[in-house]
PDB file of C-alpha atoms in Angstrom:
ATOM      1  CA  UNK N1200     -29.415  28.987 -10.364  1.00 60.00           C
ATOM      2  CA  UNK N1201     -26.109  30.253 -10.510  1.00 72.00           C
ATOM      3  CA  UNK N1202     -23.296  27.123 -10.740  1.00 82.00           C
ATOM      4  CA  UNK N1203     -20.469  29.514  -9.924  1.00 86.00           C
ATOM      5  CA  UNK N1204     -20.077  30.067  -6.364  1.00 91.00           C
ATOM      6  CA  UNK N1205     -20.756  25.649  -6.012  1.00 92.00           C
ATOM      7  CA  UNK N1206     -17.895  25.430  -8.562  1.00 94.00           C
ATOM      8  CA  UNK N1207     -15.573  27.688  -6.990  1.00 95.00           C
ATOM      9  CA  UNK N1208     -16.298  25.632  -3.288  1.00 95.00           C
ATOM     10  CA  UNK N1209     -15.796  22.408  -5.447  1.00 96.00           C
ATOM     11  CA  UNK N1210     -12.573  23.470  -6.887  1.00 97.00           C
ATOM     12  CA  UNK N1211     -11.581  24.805  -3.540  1.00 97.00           C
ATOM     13  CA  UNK N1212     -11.749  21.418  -1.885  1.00 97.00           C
ATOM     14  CA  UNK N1213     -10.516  19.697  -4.627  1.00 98.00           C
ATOM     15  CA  UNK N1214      -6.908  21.478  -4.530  1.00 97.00           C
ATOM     16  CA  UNK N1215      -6.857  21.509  -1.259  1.00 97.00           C
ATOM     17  CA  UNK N1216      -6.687  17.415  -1.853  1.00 97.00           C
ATOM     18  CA  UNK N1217     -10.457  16.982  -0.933  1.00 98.00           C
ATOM     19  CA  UNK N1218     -12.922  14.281  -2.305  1.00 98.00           C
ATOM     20  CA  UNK N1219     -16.133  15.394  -3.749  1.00 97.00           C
ATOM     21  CA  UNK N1220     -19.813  13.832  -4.744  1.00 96.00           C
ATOM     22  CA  UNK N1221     -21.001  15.548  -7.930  1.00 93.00           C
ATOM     23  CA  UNK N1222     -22.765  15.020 -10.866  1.00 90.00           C
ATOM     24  CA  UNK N1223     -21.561  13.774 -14.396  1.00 89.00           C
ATOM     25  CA  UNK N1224     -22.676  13.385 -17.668  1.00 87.00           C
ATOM     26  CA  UNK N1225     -23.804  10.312 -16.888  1.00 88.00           C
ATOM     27  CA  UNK N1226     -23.838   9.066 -13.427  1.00 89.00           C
ATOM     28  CA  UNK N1227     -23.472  11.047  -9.627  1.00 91.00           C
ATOM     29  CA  UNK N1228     -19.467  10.451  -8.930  1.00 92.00           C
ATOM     30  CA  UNK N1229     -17.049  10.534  -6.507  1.00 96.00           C
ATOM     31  CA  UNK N1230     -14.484  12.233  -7.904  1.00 96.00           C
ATOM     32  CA  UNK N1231     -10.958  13.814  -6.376  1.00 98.00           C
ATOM     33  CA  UNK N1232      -7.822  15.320  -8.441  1.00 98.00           C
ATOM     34  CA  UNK N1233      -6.519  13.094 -10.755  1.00 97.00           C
ATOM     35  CA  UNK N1234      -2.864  14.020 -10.048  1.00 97.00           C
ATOM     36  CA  UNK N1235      -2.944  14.087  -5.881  1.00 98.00           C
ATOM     37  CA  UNK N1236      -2.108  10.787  -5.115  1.00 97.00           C
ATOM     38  CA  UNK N1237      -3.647  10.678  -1.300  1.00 97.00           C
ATOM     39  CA  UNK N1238      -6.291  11.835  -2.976  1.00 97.00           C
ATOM     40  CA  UNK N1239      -7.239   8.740  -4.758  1.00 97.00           C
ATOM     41  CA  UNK N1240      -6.226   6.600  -2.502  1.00 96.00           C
ATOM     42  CA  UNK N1241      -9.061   8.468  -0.324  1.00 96.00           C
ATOM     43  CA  UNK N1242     -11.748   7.534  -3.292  1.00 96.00           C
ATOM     44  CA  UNK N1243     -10.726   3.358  -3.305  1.00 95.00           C
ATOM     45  CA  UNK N1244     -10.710   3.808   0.516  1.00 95.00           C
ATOM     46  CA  UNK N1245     -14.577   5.165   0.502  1.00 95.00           C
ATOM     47  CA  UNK N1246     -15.517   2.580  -2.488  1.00 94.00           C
ATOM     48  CA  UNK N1247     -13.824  -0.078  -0.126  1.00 90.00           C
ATOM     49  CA  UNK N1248     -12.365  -0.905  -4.213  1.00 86.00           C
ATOM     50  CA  UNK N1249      -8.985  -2.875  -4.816  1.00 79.00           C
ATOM     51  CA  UNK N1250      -6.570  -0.204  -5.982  1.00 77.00           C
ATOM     52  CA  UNK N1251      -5.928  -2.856  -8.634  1.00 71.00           C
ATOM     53  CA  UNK N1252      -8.830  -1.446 -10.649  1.00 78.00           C
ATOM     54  CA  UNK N1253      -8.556   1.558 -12.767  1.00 81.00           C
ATOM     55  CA  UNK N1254     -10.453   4.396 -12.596  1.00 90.00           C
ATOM     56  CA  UNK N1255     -12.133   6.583 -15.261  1.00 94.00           C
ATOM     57  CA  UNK N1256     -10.927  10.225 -15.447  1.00 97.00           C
ATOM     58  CA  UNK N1257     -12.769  13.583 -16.775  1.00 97.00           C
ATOM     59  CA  UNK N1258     -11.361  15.802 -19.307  1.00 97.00           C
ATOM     60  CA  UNK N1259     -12.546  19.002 -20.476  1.00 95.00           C
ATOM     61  CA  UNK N1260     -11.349  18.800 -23.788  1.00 94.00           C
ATOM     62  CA  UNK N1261      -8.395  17.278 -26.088  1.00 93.00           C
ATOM     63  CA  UNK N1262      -5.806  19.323 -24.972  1.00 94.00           C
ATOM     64  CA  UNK N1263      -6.050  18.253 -21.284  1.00 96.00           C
ATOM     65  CA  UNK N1264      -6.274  14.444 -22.734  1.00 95.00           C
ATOM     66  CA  UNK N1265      -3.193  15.280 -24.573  1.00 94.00           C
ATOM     67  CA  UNK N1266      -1.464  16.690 -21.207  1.00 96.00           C
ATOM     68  CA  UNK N1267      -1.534  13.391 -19.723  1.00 97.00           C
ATOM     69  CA  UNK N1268      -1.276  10.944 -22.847  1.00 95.00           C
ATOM     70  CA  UNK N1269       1.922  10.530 -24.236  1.00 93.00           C
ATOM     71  CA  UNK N1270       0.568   9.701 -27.382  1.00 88.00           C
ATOM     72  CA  UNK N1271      -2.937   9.705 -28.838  1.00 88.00           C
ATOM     73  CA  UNK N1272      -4.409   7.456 -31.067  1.00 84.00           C
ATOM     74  CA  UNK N1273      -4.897   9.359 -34.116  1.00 83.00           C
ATOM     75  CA  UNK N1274      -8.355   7.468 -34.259  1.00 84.00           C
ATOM     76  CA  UNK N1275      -9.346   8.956 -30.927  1.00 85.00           C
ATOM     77  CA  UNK N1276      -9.663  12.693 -31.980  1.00 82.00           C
ATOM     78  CA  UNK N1277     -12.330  11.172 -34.445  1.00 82.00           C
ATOM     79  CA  UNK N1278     -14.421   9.628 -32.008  1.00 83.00           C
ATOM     80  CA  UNK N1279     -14.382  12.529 -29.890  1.00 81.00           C
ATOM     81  CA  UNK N1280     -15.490  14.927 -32.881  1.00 81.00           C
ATOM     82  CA  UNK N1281     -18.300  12.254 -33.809  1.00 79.00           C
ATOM     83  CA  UNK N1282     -19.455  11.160 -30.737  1.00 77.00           C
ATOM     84  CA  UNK N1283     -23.455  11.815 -29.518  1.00 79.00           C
ATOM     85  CA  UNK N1284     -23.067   9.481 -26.216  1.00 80.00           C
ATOM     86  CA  UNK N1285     -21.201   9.608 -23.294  1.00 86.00           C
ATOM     87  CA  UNK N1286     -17.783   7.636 -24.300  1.00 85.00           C
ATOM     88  CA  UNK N1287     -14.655   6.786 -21.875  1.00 91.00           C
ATOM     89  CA  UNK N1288     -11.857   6.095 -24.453  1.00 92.00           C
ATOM     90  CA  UNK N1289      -8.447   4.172 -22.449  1.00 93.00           C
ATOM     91  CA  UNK N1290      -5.780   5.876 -23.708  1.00 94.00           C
ATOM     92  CA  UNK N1291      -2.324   3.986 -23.384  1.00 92.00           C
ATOM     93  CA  UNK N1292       0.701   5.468 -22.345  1.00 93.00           C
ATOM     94  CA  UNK N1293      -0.549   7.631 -19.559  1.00 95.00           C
ATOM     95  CA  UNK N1294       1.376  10.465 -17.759  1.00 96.00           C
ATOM     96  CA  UNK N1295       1.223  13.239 -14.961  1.00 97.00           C
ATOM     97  CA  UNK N1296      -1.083  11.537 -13.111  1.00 97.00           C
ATOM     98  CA  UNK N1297      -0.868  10.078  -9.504  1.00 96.00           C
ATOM     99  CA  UNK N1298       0.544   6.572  -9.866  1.00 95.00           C
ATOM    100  CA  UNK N1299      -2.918   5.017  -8.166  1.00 95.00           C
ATOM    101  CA  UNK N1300      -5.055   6.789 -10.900  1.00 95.00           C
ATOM    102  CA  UNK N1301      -3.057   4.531 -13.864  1.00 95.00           C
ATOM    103  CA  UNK N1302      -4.120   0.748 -14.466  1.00 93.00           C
ATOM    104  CA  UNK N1303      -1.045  -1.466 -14.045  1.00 92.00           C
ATOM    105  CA  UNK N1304      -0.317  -1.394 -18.205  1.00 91.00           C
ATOM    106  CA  UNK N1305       0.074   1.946 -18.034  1.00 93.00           C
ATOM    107  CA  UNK N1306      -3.073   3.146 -19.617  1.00 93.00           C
ATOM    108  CA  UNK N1307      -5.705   5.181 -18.380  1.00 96.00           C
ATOM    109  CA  UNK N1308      -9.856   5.923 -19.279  1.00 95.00           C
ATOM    110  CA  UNK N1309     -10.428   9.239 -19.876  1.00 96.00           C
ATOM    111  CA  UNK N1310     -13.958  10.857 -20.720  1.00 94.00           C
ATOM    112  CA  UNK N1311     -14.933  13.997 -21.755  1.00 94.00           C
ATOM    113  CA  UNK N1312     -17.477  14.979 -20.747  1.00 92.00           C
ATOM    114  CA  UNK N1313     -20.902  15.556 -23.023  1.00 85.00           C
ATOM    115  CA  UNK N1314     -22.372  19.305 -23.089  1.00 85.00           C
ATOM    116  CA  UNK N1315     -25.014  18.923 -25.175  1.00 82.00           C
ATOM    117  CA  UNK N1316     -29.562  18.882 -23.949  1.00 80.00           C
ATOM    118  CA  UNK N1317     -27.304  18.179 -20.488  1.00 82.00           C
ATOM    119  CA  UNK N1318     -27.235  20.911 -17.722  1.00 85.00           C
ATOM    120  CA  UNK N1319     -25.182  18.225 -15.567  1.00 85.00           C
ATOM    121  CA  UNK N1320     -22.259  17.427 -18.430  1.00 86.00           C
ATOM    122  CA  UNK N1321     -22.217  20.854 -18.585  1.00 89.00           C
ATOM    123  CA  UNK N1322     -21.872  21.633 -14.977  1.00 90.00           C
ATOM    124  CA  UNK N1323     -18.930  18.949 -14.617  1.00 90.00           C
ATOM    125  CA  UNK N1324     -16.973  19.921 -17.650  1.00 93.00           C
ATOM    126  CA  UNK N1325     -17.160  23.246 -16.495  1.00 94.00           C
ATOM    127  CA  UNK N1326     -15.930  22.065 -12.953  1.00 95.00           C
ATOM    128  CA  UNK N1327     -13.143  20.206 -14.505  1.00 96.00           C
ATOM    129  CA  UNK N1328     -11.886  23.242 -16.935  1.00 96.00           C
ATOM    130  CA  UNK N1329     -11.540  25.412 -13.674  1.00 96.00           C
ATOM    131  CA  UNK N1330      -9.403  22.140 -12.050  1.00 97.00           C
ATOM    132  CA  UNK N1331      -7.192  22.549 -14.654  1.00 97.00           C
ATOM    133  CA  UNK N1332      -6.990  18.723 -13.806  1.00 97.00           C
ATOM    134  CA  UNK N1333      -8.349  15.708 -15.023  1.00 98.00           C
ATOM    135  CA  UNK N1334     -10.923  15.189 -12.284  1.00 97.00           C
ATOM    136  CA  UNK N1335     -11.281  11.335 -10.987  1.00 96.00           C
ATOM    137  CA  UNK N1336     -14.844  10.186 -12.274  1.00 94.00           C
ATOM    138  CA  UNK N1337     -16.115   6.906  -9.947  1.00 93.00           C
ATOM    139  CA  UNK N1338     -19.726   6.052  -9.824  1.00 91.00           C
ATOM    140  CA  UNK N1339     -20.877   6.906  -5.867  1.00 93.00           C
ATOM    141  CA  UNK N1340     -21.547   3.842  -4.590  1.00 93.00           C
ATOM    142  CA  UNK N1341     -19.567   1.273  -2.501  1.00 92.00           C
ATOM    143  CA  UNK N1342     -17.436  -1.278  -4.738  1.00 89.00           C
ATOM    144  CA  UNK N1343     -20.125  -4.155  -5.566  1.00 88.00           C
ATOM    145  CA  UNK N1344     -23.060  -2.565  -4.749  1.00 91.00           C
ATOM    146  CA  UNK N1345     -26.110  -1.300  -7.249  1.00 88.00           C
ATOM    147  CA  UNK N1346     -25.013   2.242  -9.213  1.00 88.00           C
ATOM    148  CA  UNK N1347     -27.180   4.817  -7.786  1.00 85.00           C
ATOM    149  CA  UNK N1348     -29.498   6.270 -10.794  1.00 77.00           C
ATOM    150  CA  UNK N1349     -29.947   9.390  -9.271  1.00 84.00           C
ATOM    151  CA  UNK N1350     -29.048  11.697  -5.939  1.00 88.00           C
ATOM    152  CA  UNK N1351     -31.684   9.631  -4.246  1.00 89.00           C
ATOM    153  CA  UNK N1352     -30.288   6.492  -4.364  1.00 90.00           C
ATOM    154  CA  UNK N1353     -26.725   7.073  -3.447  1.00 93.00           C
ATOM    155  CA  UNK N1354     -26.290   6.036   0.936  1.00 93.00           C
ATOM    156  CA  UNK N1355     -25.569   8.153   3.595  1.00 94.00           C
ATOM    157  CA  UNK N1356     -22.213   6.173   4.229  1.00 95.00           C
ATOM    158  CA  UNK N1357     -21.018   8.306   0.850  1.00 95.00           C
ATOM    159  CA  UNK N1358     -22.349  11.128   1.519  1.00 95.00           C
ATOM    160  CA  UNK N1359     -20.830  11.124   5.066  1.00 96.00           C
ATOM    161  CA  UNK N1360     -17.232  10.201   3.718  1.00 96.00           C
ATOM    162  CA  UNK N1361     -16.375  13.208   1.165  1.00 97.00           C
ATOM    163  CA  UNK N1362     -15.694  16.479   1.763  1.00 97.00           C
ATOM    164  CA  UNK N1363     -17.831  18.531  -0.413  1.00 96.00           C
ATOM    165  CA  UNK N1364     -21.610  17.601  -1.588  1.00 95.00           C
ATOM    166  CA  UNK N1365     -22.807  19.135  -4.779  1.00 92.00           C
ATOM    167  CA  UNK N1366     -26.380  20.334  -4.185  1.00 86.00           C
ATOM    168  CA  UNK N1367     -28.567  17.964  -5.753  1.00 75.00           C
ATOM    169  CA  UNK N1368     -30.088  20.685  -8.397  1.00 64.00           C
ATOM    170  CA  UNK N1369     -27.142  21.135 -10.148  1.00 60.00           C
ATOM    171  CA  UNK N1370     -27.039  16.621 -10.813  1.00 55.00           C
ATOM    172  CA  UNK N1371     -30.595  17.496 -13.042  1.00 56.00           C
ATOM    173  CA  UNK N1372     -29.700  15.750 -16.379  1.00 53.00           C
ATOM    174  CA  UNK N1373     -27.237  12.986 -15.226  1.00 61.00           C
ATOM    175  CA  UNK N1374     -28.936   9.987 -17.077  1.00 61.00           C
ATOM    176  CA  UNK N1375     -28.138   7.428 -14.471  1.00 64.00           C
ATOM    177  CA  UNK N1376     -26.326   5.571 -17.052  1.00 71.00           C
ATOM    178  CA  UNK N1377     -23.100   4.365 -17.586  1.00 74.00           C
ATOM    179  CA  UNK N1378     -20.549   5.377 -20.756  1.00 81.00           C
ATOM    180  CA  UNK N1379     -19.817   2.971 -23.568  1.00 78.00           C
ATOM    181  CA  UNK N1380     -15.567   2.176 -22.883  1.00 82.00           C
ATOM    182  CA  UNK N1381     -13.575   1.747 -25.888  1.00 82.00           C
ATOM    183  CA  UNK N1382      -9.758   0.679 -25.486  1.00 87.00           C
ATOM    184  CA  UNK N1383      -7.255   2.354 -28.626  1.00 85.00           C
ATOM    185  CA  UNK N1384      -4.090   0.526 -29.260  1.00 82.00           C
ATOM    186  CA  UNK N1385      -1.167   3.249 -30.880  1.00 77.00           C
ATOM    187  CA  UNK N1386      -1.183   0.660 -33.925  1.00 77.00           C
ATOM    188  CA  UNK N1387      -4.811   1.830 -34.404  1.00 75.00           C
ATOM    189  CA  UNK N1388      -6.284  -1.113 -32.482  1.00 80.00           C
ATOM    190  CA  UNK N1389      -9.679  -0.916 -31.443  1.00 78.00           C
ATOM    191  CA  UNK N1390     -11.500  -2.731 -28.649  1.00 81.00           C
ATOM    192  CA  UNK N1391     -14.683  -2.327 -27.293  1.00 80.00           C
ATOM    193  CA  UNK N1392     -15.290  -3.169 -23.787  1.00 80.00           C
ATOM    194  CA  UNK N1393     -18.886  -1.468 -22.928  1.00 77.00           C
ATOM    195  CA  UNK N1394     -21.115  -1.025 -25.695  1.00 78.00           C
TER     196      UNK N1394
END
């Protein structure tokens, strides 16, 4: 099945300051433009989630990380190059971004996305690349509640409340699992907060 036309609606309604359920590499996400600040305040408002948490973004490769970063972590570009699993890195020092998309220290989680044996990564990264954006990357359920593992699982309240619905064949390899975090320091500090 041909992802194109579904990207170009997805990309449509995402400039156009839309909110969108779609698949990751890892989990089915709400996601919205990273930068449009209504935007994300539209994804807390359907999580019913404290603005006070942060949110994890989606990259499509360093560059775009770099866009937004003021400055990476020279250990960072390592872990990308190395990395077999699905891995948000927080970055400090984030910029460009809508204020709501940045935890209060400034920093920001950014993931990009893994290609590789699966057909959803690859769908999303592709999504994300045509953005031009950093897409926001929430799991798609309500704040509190169970992750959904698959399209099945996520409630009809969600679905109802974005704008745009990836068809379900194009979620076929999101594991239903979450990404190991890993926090860099600029003094090459390392802290791992999801194994």
């Amino acid at each position: 099945m041909d992802s194109t036309p579904i990207i170009q609606e997805a990309v449509k309604v995402l400039r156009e300051g839309g909110v969108i359920l779609y698949p990751t590499d890892t989990v089915w996400g709400i996601g919205c433009d990273a930068t449009n600040e209504k935007a994300v305040a539209r994804v807390f408002e359907i999580k019913r989630r404290s603005e006070a948490k942060s949110l994890v973004l989606l990259a499509c490769d360093l560059d775009m990380v770099a866009k937004h970063i003021k400055e990476i972590p020279s250990i960072a570009i390592d872990l990308v190059e190395v990395n077999d699993a699905p891995m948000t890195i927080i970055y400090p020092g984030a910029q460009y971004l809508a204020p709501n998309a940045v935890a209060e220290d400034g920093s920001v989680g950014i993931r990009i996305p893994l290609v590789e044996d699966n057909p959803a990564g690859a769908f999303c990264k592709e999504l994300v690349y045509r953005l031009r954006r950093p897409l926001v990357s929430t799991s798609a359920n309500i704040s509190g509640e169970p992750t959904p593992a698959s399209f099945a699982e996520i409630s009809e309240e969600i679905k109802g409340a974005v704008d745009y619905v990836v068809p379900k064949p194009f979620g076929a390899g999101a594991t239903g699992r979450s990404s190991q975090i890993i926090k860099l320091g600029l003094g090459g500090e390392v802290e791992i907060l999801r194994p």
